[in-house]
Short mmCIF file of C-alpha atoms in Angstrom, two decimals:
data_model
loop_
_atom_site.label_atom_id
_atom_site.label_comp_id
_atom_site.label_asym_id
_atom_site.label_seq_id
_atom_site.Cartn_x
_atom_site.Cartn_y
_atom_site.Cartn_z
CA MET A 1 -6.59 -23.12 -0.13
CA ALA A 2 -8.32 -22.71 3.26
CA TYR A 3 -10.33 -19.59 2.55
CA LEU A 4 -11.45 -17.58 5.60
CA VAL A 5 -14.84 -15.92 5.44
CA PRO A 6 -14.94 -12.09 5.67
CA THR A 7 -16.03 -12.01 9.33
CA GLU A 8 -12.91 -14.03 10.19
CA PHE A 9 -10.33 -12.12 8.19
CA VAL A 10 -11.72 -8.70 9.17
CA THR A 11 -11.29 -9.73 12.80
CA LYS A 12 -7.69 -10.54 11.91
CA MET A 13 -7.35 -7.05 10.41
CA VAL A 14 -8.47 -5.39 13.65
CA ASP A 15 -6.21 -7.63 15.72
CA ALA A 16 -3.28 -6.82 13.42
CA GLY A 17 -3.92 -3.09 13.76
CA GLU A 18 -3.86 -3.35 17.56
CA SER A 19 -0.68 -5.44 17.47
CA LYS A 20 1.15 -2.93 15.29
CA ILE A 21 0.27 -0.03 17.59
CA TYR A 22 1.70 -1.87 20.61
CA MET A 23 4.80 -3.14 18.80
CA SER A 24 8.17 -1.99 20.16
CA THR A 25 10.02 0.83 18.42
CA ARG A 26 12.87 -1.48 17.45
CA ASP A 27 10.65 -4.13 15.89
CA THR A 28 8.53 -1.54 14.08
CA LEU A 29 11.59 0.10 12.52
CA VAL A 30 13.28 -3.17 11.57
CA ARG A 31 10.14 -4.58 9.95
CA ALA A 32 9.45 -1.32 8.12
CA TYR A 33 13.09 -1.05 6.96
CA MET A 34 13.03 -4.52 5.47
CA ALA A 35 9.65 -3.90 3.81
CA GLY A 36 10.93 -0.72 2.14
CA ALA A 37 14.11 -2.45 0.97
CA ILE A 38 12.33 -5.50 -0.47
CA LEU A 39 9.69 -3.43 -2.25
CA ALA A 40 12.45 -1.25 -3.71
CA LEU A 41 14.21 -4.34 -5.08
CA ALA A 42 10.92 -5.51 -6.57
CA ALA A 43 10.45 -2.11 -8.23
CA VAL A 44 13.89 -2.07 -9.85
CA PHE A 45 13.35 -5.69 -10.90
CA ALA A 46 10.06 -4.81 -12.58
CA VAL A 47 11.56 -1.79 -14.36
CA THR A 48 14.54 -3.87 -15.51
CA VAL A 49 12.23 -6.55 -16.90
CA ALA A 50 10.05 -3.93 -18.61
CA VAL A 51 13.08 -2.29 -20.26
CA ALA A 52 14.58 -5.63 -21.32
CA SER A 53 11.32 -7.01 -22.69
CA GLY A 54 9.88 -3.76 -23.99
CA SER A 55 6.67 -4.60 -22.16
CA HIS A 56 5.36 -2.75 -19.10
CA LEU A 57 2.80 -5.54 -18.73
CA VAL A 58 5.50 -8.17 -18.17
CA GLY A 59 7.13 -6.02 -15.50
CA SER A 60 3.75 -5.50 -13.85
CA ILE A 61 3.00 -9.21 -13.80
CA LEU A 62 6.28 -9.90 -11.98
CA PHE A 63 6.37 -6.92 -9.59
CA PRO A 64 4.08 -8.53 -6.93
CA VAL A 65 6.81 -11.05 -6.08
CA GLY A 66 8.36 -8.43 -3.77
CA PHE A 67 5.08 -7.58 -2.08
CA CYS A 68 4.37 -11.26 -1.46
CA MET A 69 7.83 -11.84 -0.01
CA LEU A 70 7.68 -8.96 2.43
CA TYR A 71 4.21 -9.81 3.75
CA LEU A 72 5.00 -13.51 4.08
CA MET A 73 7.98 -12.42 6.22
CA GLY A 74 5.73 -10.27 8.42
CA PHE A 75 7.21 -6.90 7.42
CA ASP A 76 5.20 -3.66 7.32
CA LEU A 77 4.49 -1.04 4.67
CA LEU A 78 3.12 2.42 5.39
CA THR A 79 0.23 1.72 3.04
CA GLY A 80 -0.75 -1.30 5.13
CA VAL A 81 -0.66 0.35 8.55
CA PHE A 82 -2.64 3.28 7.14
CA VAL A 83 -5.53 0.82 6.84
CA LEU A 84 -5.07 -1.51 9.80
CA ALA A 85 -4.11 0.71 12.74
CA PRO A 86 -7.27 2.94 12.75
CA LEU A 87 -9.50 -0.14 12.88
CA ALA A 88 -8.24 -0.95 16.37
CA TRP A 89 -9.25 2.57 17.47
CA LEU A 90 -12.67 2.22 15.86
CA ASP A 91 -13.12 -1.05 17.73
CA ARG A 92 -12.19 0.72 20.98
CA ARG A 93 -9.39 -1.66 21.80
CA PRO A 94 -7.98 -0.86 25.28
CA GLY A 95 -5.23 1.76 25.25
CA VAL A 96 -5.42 2.46 21.52
CA THR A 97 -5.25 6.19 20.89
CA TRP A 98 -4.60 8.44 17.91
CA GLY A 99 -1.25 9.25 19.47
CA GLY A 100 -0.31 5.58 19.22
CA ILE A 101 -1.58 5.37 15.66
CA LEU A 102 0.42 8.42 14.56
CA ARG A 103 3.51 7.05 16.32
CA ASN A 104 3.16 3.80 14.36
CA TRP A 105 2.67 5.63 11.07
CA GLY A 106 5.69 7.85 11.72
CA LEU A 107 8.00 4.95 12.61
CA VAL A 108 6.89 2.88 9.64
CA PHE A 109 7.40 5.88 7.32
CA LEU A 110 10.96 6.33 8.62
CA GLY A 111 11.73 2.63 8.36
CA ASN A 112 10.30 2.30 4.86
CA PHE A 113 12.17 5.40 3.69
CA ALA A 114 15.48 4.20 5.13
CA GLY A 115 15.11 0.78 3.54
CA ALA A 116 14.09 2.15 0.15
CA LEU A 117 16.87 4.76 0.21
CA THR A 118 19.47 2.10 1.06
CA VAL A 119 18.50 0.09 -2.02
CA ALA A 120 18.37 3.29 -4.10
CA VAL A 121 21.99 4.10 -3.22
CA MET A 122 23.12 0.51 -3.80
CA MET A 123 21.41 0.29 -7.19
CA ALA A 124 22.68 3.70 -8.27
CA PHE A 125 26.21 2.51 -7.43
CA VAL A 126 25.67 -0.71 -9.39
CA PHE A 127 24.17 1.06 -12.42
CA THR A 128 27.13 3.46 -12.67
CA MET A 129 30.09 1.34 -11.54
CA GLY A 130 30.49 3.47 -8.44
CA PHE A 131 29.26 6.66 -10.15
CA ASN A 132 31.98 6.42 -12.80
CA THR A 133 29.90 5.57 -15.88
CA GLU A 134 26.60 6.48 -17.47
CA PRO A 135 23.66 4.67 -15.80
CA GLY A 136 22.52 2.67 -18.82
CA ALA A 137 19.01 1.99 -20.09
CA VAL A 138 17.41 1.13 -16.76
CA GLY A 139 18.94 4.11 -14.98
CA ALA A 140 17.87 6.43 -17.79
CA LYS A 141 14.33 5.02 -17.59
CA LEU A 142 14.19 5.66 -13.83
CA ALA A 143 15.42 9.24 -14.32
CA ALA A 144 12.79 9.88 -16.99
CA VAL A 145 10.00 8.45 -14.83
CA GLY A 146 11.12 10.62 -11.90
CA GLU A 147 10.91 13.78 -14.01
CA ALA A 148 7.57 12.88 -15.57
CA ARG A 149 5.96 12.13 -12.20
CA THR A 150 7.09 15.34 -10.50
CA LEU A 151 7.56 18.15 -13.03
CA GLY A 152 4.96 16.53 -15.26
CA TYR A 153 2.37 17.01 -12.51
CA ALA A 154 3.69 20.43 -11.48
CA GLU A 155 3.00 21.71 -14.98
CA TYR A 156 -0.74 21.49 -14.23
CA GLY A 157 -0.63 23.15 -10.83
CA ALA A 158 -3.46 22.28 -8.45
CA ALA A 159 -5.03 19.93 -10.99
CA GLY A 160 -1.75 18.02 -11.21
CA TRP A 161 -1.44 17.81 -7.41
CA PHE A 162 -5.01 16.51 -7.12
CA THR A 163 -4.32 13.99 -9.89
CA ILE A 164 -1.45 12.56 -7.82
CA PHE A 165 -3.73 12.45 -4.78
CA LEU A 166 -6.38 10.50 -6.71
CA ARG A 167 -3.81 8.12 -8.14
CA GLY A 168 -2.58 7.59 -4.58
CA MET A 169 -6.13 6.78 -3.48
CA LEU A 170 -6.60 4.28 -6.29
CA CYS A 171 -3.22 2.76 -5.54
CA ASN A 172 -3.88 1.97 -1.90
CA TRP A 173 -7.37 0.76 -2.65
CA MET A 174 -5.63 -2.04 -4.54
CA VAL A 175 -2.57 -2.38 -2.29
CA SER A 176 -4.69 -2.64 0.85
CA MET A 177 -6.68 -5.36 -0.91
CA GLY A 178 -3.35 -7.13 -1.20
CA VAL A 179 -2.70 -6.61 2.51
CA VAL A 180 -6.09 -8.14 3.29
CA GLY A 181 -5.36 -10.88 0.76
CA ALA A 182 -2.54 -12.09 2.99
CA MET A 183 -5.14 -12.77 5.69
CA ILE A 184 -7.86 -14.58 3.76
CA SER A 185 -6.07 -17.93 3.52
CA THR A 186 -4.02 -20.11 5.85
CA HIS A 187 -2.03 -21.56 2.93
CA VAL A 188 0.90 -19.83 1.28
CA SER A 189 -0.50 -20.48 -2.20
CA GLY A 190 -3.83 -18.88 -1.28
CA LYS A 191 -2.14 -15.86 0.27
CA VAL A 192 0.13 -15.32 -2.75
CA LEU A 193 -2.72 -15.56 -5.25
CA ALA A 194 -4.88 -13.14 -3.27
CA MET A 195 -2.02 -10.65 -2.94
CA TRP A 196 -0.83 -10.96 -6.54
CA MET A 197 -3.96 -9.79 -8.35
CA PRO A 198 -4.50 -6.28 -6.90
CA ILE A 199 -0.75 -5.50 -6.75
CA MET A 200 -0.33 -6.34 -10.44
CA LEU A 201 -3.27 -4.07 -11.24
CA PHE A 202 -1.88 -1.06 -9.33
CA PHE A 203 1.57 -1.37 -10.86
CA PHE A 204 0.36 -1.73 -14.43
CA MET A 205 -1.96 1.28 -14.04
CA ALA A 206 1.00 3.35 -12.73
CA PHE A 207 -0.89 4.43 -9.63
CA GLU A 208 1.18 6.25 -7.01
CA HIS A 209 2.57 4.21 -4.09
CA SER A 210 4.36 6.19 -1.39
CA VAL A 211 6.90 3.47 -0.54
CA VAL A 212 7.75 2.56 -4.15
CA ASN A 213 8.30 6.28 -4.71
CA MET A 214 10.72 6.40 -1.75
CA PHE A 215 12.99 4.30 -3.95
CA LEU A 216 12.06 5.57 -7.38
CA PHE A 217 12.65 9.28 -6.92
CA PRO A 218 15.94 9.27 -4.97
CA THR A 219 17.27 6.82 -7.57
CA ALA A 220 16.03 9.07 -10.38
CA ILE A 221 17.85 12.06 -8.87
CA MET A 222 21.09 10.05 -8.57
CA MET A 223 20.64 8.90 -12.18
CA GLY A 224 20.54 12.50 -13.39
CA GLY A 225 16.83 13.31 -13.25
CA ASP A 226 16.31 17.05 -13.66
CA PHE A 227 14.19 17.75 -10.56
CA SER A 228 14.87 18.55 -6.92
CA VAL A 229 14.21 16.84 -3.60
CA LEU A 230 11.65 19.58 -2.89
CA ASP A 231 9.92 18.79 -6.20
CA TYR A 232 9.77 15.16 -5.14
CA PHE A 233 8.12 15.86 -1.80
CA ILE A 234 5.68 18.56 -2.95
CA TRP A 235 4.77 17.09 -6.32
CA ASN A 236 4.74 13.44 -5.41
CA GLU A 237 5.45 12.01 -1.95
CA ILE A 238 3.12 14.23 0.10
CA PRO A 239 0.01 14.00 -2.11
CA THR A 240 0.73 10.32 -2.75
CA ALA A 241 0.93 9.49 0.96
CA LEU A 242 -2.27 11.44 1.67
CA GLY A 243 -4.03 9.69 -1.19
CA ASN A 244 -2.78 6.31 0.02
CA LEU A 245 -4.19 7.04 3.48
CA VAL A 246 -7.63 8.14 2.28
CA GLY A 247 -8.01 5.51 -0.44
CA GLY A 248 -6.94 2.52 1.59
CA LEU A 249 -8.95 3.44 4.66
CA ALA A 250 -12.10 4.56 2.83
CA PHE A 251 -12.30 1.90 0.11
CA THR A 252 -10.94 -1.12 2.00
CA GLY A 253 -10.56 -0.72 5.76
CA LEU A 254 -13.81 1.05 6.61
CA THR A 255 -15.95 -0.78 4.07
CA LEU A 256 -14.88 -4.23 5.24
CA TYR A 257 -15.05 -3.22 8.90
CA SER A 258 -18.50 -1.70 8.63
CA THR A 259 -20.19 -4.45 6.67
CA HIS A 260 -18.45 -7.60 7.96
CA TYR A 261 -17.43 -6.67 11.52
CA LYS A 262 -19.90 -4.03 12.67
CA THR A 263 -22.72 -5.46 10.58
CA ALA A 264 -25.93 -3.42 10.52
CA PRO A 265 -29.02 -4.97 12.17
CA LYS A 266 -30.94 -7.30 9.92
CA ARG A 267 -34.20 -6.06 8.42
CA GLN A 268 -37.36 -6.74 10.39
CA LEU A 269 -39.65 -9.05 8.45
CA THR A 270 -42.42 -9.31 11.06
CA ALA A 271 -44.95 -7.45 8.93
CA ALA A 272 -44.26 -9.65 5.94
CA VAL A 273 -44.57 -12.82 8.02
CA ASP A 274 -47.85 -11.62 9.58
CA SER A 275 -49.26 -10.80 6.16
CA LYS A 276 -48.36 -14.25 4.85
CA ALA A 277 -49.97 -15.92 7.87
CA GLY A 278 -53.15 -13.86 7.34
CA ASN A 279 -53.36 -14.83 3.71
CA GLU A 280 -52.94 -18.48 4.59
CA ALA A 281 -55.74 -18.20 7.21
CA LEU A 282 -58.13 -16.66 4.69
CA ALA A 283 -57.41 -19.43 2.25
#
């Protein structure tokens, strides 16, 4: 499956980060919009499968299909650019500044949110026959999840907020491994396999993903979830996005960059070699 060694795919990561910073506003927004929409469809697909089968595991196994589709199409998630864009700055690529990085993050956030919200409205309409009927089992499940993952955290105050942050870190540790997975093979089958494994893990563990939540919580509100937009941002989206940023960059981006791209000098073995030569001479 044409595996690339770490030094090769980490170079691709840095190049990708630079490319995203220099991308036009139009292309950034379009690619982010489509990524948010596709991931939202994958999320509602996974929840629908889980409700129909009674198994969260089955839904988790199938959820990565959306992630694979969007990355094979070259679309961008906020969780991905959180990891890739700073690497170009660390590598001192010409013209790369923190202003450019923040611009990229902001545009991708807006595009992802717009795409996810579009699918949220469409699915809410579908679930309720144009808001004329009860939402059904899947809609009720989404509403319940929305309440549990906002008010459920708020009940514990600062400890709840920090729990979301940590779950966001763990999430993008895995999701960013999926982003890198798309770069470690030149064959579609290799890319899909490498992306599938960490994405399945994050979804089954119910870690917090900022873009999935851009779909989940607006849909939950439209399905009758008893929480507010302010609850959503304070008790989920903000700590989740911050956790995604820290986790993906610390556990994936910086570790791979530091050990496979900016490799530390090799140990000096001169003393050991001299000692061996001396022992051989005495013999």
